[in-house]
Coordinates of C-alpha atoms in Angstrom, one line a residue:
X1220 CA 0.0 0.0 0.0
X1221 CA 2.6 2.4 1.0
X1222 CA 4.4 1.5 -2.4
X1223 CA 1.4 2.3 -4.3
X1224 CA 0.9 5.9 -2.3
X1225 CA 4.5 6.3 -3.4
X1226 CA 4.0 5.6 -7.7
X1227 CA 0.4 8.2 -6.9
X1228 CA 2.8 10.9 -5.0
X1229 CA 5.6 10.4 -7.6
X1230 CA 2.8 10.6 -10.7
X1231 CA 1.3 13.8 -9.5
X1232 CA 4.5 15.2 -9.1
X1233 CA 5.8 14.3 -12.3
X1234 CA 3.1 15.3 -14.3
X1235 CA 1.2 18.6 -14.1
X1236 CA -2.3 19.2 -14.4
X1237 CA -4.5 19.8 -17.4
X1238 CA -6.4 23.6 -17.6
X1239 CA -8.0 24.6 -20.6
X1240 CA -6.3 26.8 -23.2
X1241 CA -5.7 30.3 -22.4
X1242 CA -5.9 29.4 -18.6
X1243 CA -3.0 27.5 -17.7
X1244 CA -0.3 30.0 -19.7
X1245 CA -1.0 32.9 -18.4
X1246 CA 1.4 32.6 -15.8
X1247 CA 4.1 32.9 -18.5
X1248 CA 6.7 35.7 -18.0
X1249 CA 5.6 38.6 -20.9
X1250 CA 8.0 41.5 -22.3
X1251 CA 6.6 44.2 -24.3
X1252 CA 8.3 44.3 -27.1
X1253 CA 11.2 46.8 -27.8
X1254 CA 9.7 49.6 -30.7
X1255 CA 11.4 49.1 -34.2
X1256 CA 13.5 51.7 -35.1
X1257 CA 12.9 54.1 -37.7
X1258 CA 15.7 53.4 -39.7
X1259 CA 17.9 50.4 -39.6
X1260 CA 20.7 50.4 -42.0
X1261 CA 22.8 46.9 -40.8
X1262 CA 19.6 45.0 -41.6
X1263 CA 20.1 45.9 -45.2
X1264 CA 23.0 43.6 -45.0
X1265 CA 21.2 40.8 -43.6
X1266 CA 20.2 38.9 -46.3
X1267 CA 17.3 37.6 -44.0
X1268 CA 15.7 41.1 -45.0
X1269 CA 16.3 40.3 -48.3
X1270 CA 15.1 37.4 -48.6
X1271 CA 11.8 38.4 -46.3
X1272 CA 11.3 40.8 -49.6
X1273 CA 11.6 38.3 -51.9
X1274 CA 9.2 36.4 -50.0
X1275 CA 6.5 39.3 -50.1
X1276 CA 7.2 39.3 -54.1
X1277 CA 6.5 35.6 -54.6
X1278 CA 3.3 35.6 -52.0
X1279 CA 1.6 38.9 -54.1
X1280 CA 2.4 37.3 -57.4
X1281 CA 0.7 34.2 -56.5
X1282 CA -1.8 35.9 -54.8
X1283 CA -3.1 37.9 -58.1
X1284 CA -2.5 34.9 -60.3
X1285 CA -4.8 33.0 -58.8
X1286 CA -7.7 35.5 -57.5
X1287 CA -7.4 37.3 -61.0
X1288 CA -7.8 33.9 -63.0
X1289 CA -10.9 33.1 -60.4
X1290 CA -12.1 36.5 -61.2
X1291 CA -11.9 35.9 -65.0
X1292 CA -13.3 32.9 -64.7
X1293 CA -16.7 34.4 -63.3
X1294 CA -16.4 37.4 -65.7
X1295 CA -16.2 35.0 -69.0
X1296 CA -19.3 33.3 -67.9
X1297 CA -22.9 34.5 -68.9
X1298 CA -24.2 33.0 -66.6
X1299 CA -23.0 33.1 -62.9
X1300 CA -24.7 29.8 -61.7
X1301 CA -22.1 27.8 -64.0
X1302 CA -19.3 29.4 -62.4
X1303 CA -18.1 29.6 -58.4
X1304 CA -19.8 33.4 -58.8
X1305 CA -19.2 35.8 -56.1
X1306 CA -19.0 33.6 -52.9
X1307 CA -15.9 31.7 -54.9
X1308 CA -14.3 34.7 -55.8
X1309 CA -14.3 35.8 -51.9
X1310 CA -13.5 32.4 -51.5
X1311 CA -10.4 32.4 -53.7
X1312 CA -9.0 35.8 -52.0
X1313 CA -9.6 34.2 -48.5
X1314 CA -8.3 30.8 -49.0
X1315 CA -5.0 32.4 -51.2
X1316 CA -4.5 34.4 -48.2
X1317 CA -4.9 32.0 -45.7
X1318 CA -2.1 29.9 -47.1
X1319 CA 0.3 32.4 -48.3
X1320 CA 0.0 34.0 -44.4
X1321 CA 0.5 30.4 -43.4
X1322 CA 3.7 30.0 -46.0
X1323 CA 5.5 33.2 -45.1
X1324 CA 4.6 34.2 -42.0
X1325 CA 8.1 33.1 -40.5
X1326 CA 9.7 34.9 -43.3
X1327 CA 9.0 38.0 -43.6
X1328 CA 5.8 38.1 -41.1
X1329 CA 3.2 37.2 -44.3
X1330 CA 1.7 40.9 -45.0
X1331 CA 1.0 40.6 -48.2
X1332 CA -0.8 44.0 -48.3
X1333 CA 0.8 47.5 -48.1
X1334 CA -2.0 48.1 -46.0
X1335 CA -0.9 45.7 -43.2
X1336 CA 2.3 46.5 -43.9
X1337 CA 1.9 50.6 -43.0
X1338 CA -0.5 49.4 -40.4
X1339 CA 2.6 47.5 -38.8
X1340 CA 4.7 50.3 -39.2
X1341 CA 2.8 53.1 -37.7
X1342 CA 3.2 50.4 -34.7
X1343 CA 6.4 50.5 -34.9
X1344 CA 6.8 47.0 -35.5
X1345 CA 9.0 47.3 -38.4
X1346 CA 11.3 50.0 -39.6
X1347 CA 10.8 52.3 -42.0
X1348 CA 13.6 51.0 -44.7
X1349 CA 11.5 47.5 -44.2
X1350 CA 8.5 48.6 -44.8
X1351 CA 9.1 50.3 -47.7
X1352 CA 10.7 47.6 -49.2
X1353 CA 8.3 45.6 -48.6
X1354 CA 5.8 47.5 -50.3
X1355 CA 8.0 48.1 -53.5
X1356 CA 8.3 44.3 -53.7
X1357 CA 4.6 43.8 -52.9
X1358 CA 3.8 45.8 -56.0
X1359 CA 6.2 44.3 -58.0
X1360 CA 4.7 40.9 -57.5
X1361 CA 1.2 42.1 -58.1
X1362 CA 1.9 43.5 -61.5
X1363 CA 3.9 40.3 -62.3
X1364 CA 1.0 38.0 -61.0
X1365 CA -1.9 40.0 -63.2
X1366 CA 1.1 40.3 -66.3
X1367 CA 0.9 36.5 -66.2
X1368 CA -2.9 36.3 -66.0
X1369 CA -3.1 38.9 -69.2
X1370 CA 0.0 36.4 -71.0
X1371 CA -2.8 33.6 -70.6
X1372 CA -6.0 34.9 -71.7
X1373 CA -5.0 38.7 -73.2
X1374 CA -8.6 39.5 -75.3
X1375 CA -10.7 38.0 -72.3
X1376 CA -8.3 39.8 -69.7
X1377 CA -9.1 43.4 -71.8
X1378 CA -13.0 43.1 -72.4
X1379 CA -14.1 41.5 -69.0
X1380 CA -12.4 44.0 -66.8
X1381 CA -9.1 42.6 -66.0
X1382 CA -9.9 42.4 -62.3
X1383 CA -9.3 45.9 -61.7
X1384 CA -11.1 47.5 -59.2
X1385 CA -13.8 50.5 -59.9
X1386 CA -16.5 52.1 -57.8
X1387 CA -19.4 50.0 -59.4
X1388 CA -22.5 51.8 -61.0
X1389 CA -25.0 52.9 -58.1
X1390 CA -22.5 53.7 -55.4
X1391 CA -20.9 57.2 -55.3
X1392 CA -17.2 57.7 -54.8
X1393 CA -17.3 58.7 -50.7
X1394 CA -19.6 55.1 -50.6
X1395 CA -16.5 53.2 -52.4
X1396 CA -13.8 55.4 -49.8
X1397 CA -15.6 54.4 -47.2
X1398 CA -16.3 50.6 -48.1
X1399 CA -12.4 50.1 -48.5
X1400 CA -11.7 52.2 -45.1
X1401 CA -13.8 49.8 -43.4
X1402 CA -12.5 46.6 -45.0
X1403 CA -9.1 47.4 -44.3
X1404 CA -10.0 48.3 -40.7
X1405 CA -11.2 45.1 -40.4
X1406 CA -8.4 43.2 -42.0
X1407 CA -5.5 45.1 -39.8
X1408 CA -7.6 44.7 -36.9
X1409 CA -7.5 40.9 -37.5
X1410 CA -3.9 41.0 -38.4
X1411 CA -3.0 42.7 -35.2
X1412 CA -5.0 40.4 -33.1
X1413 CA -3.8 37.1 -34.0
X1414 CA -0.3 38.0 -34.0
X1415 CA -0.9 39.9 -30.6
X1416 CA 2.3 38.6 -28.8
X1417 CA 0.7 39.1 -25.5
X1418 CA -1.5 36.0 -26.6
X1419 CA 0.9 34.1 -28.3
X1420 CA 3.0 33.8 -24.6
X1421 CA -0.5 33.0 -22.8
X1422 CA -2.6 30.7 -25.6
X1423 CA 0.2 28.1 -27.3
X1424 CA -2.3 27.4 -30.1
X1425 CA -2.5 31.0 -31.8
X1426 CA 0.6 30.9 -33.5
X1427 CA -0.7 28.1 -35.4
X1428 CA -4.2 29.2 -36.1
X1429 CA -3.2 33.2 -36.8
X1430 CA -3.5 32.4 -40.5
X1431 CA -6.8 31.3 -40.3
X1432 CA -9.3 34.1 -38.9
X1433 CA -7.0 36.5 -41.4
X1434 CA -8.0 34.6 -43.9
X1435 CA -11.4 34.4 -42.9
X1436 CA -11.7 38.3 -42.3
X1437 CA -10.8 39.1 -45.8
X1438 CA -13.2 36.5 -47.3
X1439 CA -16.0 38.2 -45.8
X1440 CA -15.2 42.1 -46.5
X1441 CA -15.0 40.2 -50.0
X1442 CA -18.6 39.2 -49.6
X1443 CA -19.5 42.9 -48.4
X1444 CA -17.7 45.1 -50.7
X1445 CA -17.6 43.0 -54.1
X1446 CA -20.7 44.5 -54.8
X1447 CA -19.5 48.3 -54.1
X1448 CA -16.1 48.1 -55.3
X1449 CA -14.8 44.9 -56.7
X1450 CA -12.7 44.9 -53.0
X1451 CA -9.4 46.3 -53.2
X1452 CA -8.1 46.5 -49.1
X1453 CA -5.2 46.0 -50.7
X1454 CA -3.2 48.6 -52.7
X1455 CA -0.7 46.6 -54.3
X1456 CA -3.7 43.7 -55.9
X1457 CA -5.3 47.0 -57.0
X1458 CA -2.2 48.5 -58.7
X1459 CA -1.1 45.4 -60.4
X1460 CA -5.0 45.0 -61.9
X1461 CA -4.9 48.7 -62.9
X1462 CA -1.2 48.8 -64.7
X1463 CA -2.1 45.7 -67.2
X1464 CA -5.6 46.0 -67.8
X1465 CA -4.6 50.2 -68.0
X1466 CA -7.7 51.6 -69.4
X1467 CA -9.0 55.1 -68.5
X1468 CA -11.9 53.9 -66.3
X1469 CA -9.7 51.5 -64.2
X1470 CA -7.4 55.2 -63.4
X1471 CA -10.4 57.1 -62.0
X1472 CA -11.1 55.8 -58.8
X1473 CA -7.4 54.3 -58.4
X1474 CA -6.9 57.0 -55.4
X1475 CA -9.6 55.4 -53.4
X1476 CA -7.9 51.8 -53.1
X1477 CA -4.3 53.4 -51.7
X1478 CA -6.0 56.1 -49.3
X1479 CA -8.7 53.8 -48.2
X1480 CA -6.7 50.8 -47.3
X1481 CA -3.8 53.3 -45.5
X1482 CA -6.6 55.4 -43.5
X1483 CA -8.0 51.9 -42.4
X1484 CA -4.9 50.4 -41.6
X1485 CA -3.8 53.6 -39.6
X1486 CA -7.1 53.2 -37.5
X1487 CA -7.3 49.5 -37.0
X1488 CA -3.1 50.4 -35.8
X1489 CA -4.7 53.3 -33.5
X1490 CA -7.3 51.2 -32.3
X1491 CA -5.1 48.0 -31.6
X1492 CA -2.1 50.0 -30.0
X1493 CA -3.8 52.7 -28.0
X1494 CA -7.3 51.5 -26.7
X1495 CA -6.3 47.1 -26.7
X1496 CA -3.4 47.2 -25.8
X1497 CA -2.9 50.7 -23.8
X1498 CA 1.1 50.3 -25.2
X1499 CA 1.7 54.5 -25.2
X1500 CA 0.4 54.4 -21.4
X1501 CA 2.6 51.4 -20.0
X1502 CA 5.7 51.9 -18.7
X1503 CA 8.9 50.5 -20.2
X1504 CA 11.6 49.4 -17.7

C-alpha cells in the first residue's frame, strides 16, 4: 500500500495538471516588445531582409495569379450559376490568403498588403527602410502575377475587366472610400489580433491558427464590398490589376484603393495600439 501511495505521489508530481487553453499559460513571464527603429541600416545587410522581400514578391504574385484567374473565370461566364460566382471569388481571396499567411509568415511576417504593412509600421513593428521595401516588392509581385494572367488569356483579360477595381454603378465615390476604409479596418484589426504577442506567450495554439481568422476576415469584407467596389483592401492587388488591364476607367477611382486601405490600416493600428493594448500608457523598464 505504501508502495502504491508512493507511484500516486511520484505521478502527481511528475506530471502537471490539465487547464484549458488560455488558462493554464498565463502565468508565463511577458515582455513588451522593444519599438522598431525608424531606420535600420545593418539590416540591409542581412540577407534575412532580403530574402523576407523576396518572400512578399513571390506571396503577391501568387496571390493575383490566382484571384485574378478566379475573377476571369466568373467574368467569361454569362451565366454566374455555372461558375463559383461571387462567394468563390471571396473564397479564392480568403483561401490564397490563408495559405500564403500560413507560408510566409516566418519569413517575412506574411503581410502581403501595403496596408498591413503601413499598419505595422505606424506600430512600430518594423522600420521604415522594411517597410518600404516591402511594399516596392509587394507591388512588383502584383503586377507580375496580373502580367501573367493577361499572357494567358490577353482578349478576355481586356473586355471583361481585367480584375481591376472601380466604384461600381449605383455607389458614389465617398460610398467606395468608405467601403475600402472599413474593409481594411477590419483586415488590420484581424492581423494585429492574432499576432498579438501578448497571446501568443499566454494561448500556445494561436501561432498556429493566426492564419486562419486572417484569412477568414478578408473573405468576408470580399462578400460585403464586391458589390460596391470589386474589393481592393489592398493597394498593391489594386495597382497590379490597374497597370495591365490600363484603361481610363480603371485610373479614375485608383486614389480610393491606396487612401482607403492606409486610413484603415492607420485606424485598425490606432485602435489596436492605444485603446487594446494601452502600449503609449505602460511603462517600459
Amino acid at each position: 500500500m505504501e508502495g502504491k501511495e508512493e507511484d500516486v505521489r511520484l505521478g502527481a508530481n511528475k506530471y502537471s495538471e490539465r487547464q484549458p487553453l488560455g488558462t493554464s499559460a498565463q502565468s508565463k513571464v511577458y515582455k513588451e516588445t522593444a519599438p522598431a527603429p525608424l531606420f535600420e541600416v545593418c539590416e540591409l545587410q542581412s540577407w534575412s531582409f532580403w530574402r523576407a522581400g523576396i518572400a512578399e514578391y513571390m506571396a503577391t504574385f501568387l496571390f493575383l495569379y490566382i484571384t485574378i484567374l478566379t475573377v476571369m473565370g466568373v467574368s467569361k461566364s454569362n451565366s454566374k450559376c455555372s461558375t463559383v460566382g461571387i462567394q468563390g471569388i471571396a473564397w479564392a481571396f480568403g483561401g490564397m490568403i490563408f495559405a500564403l499567411v500560413y507560408c510566409t509568415t516566418g519569413i517575412s511576417g506574411g503581410h502581403i498588403n501595403p496596408a498591413v504593412t503601413f499598419g505595422s509600421f505606424l506600430a512600430r513593428k518594423m522600420s521604415l527602410s522594411r517597410a518600404i521595401f516591402y511594399m516596392v516588392m509587394q507591388c512588383l509581385g502584383a503586377i507580375c502575377g496580373a502580367g501573367v494572367v493577361k499572357g494567358f488569356q490577353p482578349s478576355l483579360y481586356l473586355t471583361k475587366g481585367g480584375g481591376a477595381n472601380v466604384v461600381n454603378h449605383g455607389y458614389t465615390k465617398g460610398d467606395g472610400l468608405g467601403a475600402e476604409i472599413i474593409g481594411t479596418f477590419v483586415l488590420v484589426y484581424t492581423v494585429f489580433s492574432a499576432n498579438d504577442a501578448k497571446r501568443k506567450a499566454r494561448d500556445c495554439h494561436v501561432p498556429i491558427l493566426a492564419p486562419l481568422p486572417i484569412g477568414f476576415a478578408v473573405f468576408l469584407v470580399h462578400l460585403a464590398t464586391i458589390p460596391i467596389t470589386g474589393t481592393g483592401i489592398n493597394p498593391a492587388r489594386s495597382l497590379g490589376a490597374a497597370i495591365i488591364y490600363n484603361k481610363d476607367h480603371a485610373w479614375d477611382d485608383h486614389w480610393i484603393f491606396w487612401v482607403g486601405p492606409f486610413i484603415g490600416a492607420a485606424l485598425a493600428a490606432l485602435y489596436h495600439q492605444v485603446i487594446i493594448r494601452a502600449i503609449p500608457f505602460k511603462t517600459r523598464n
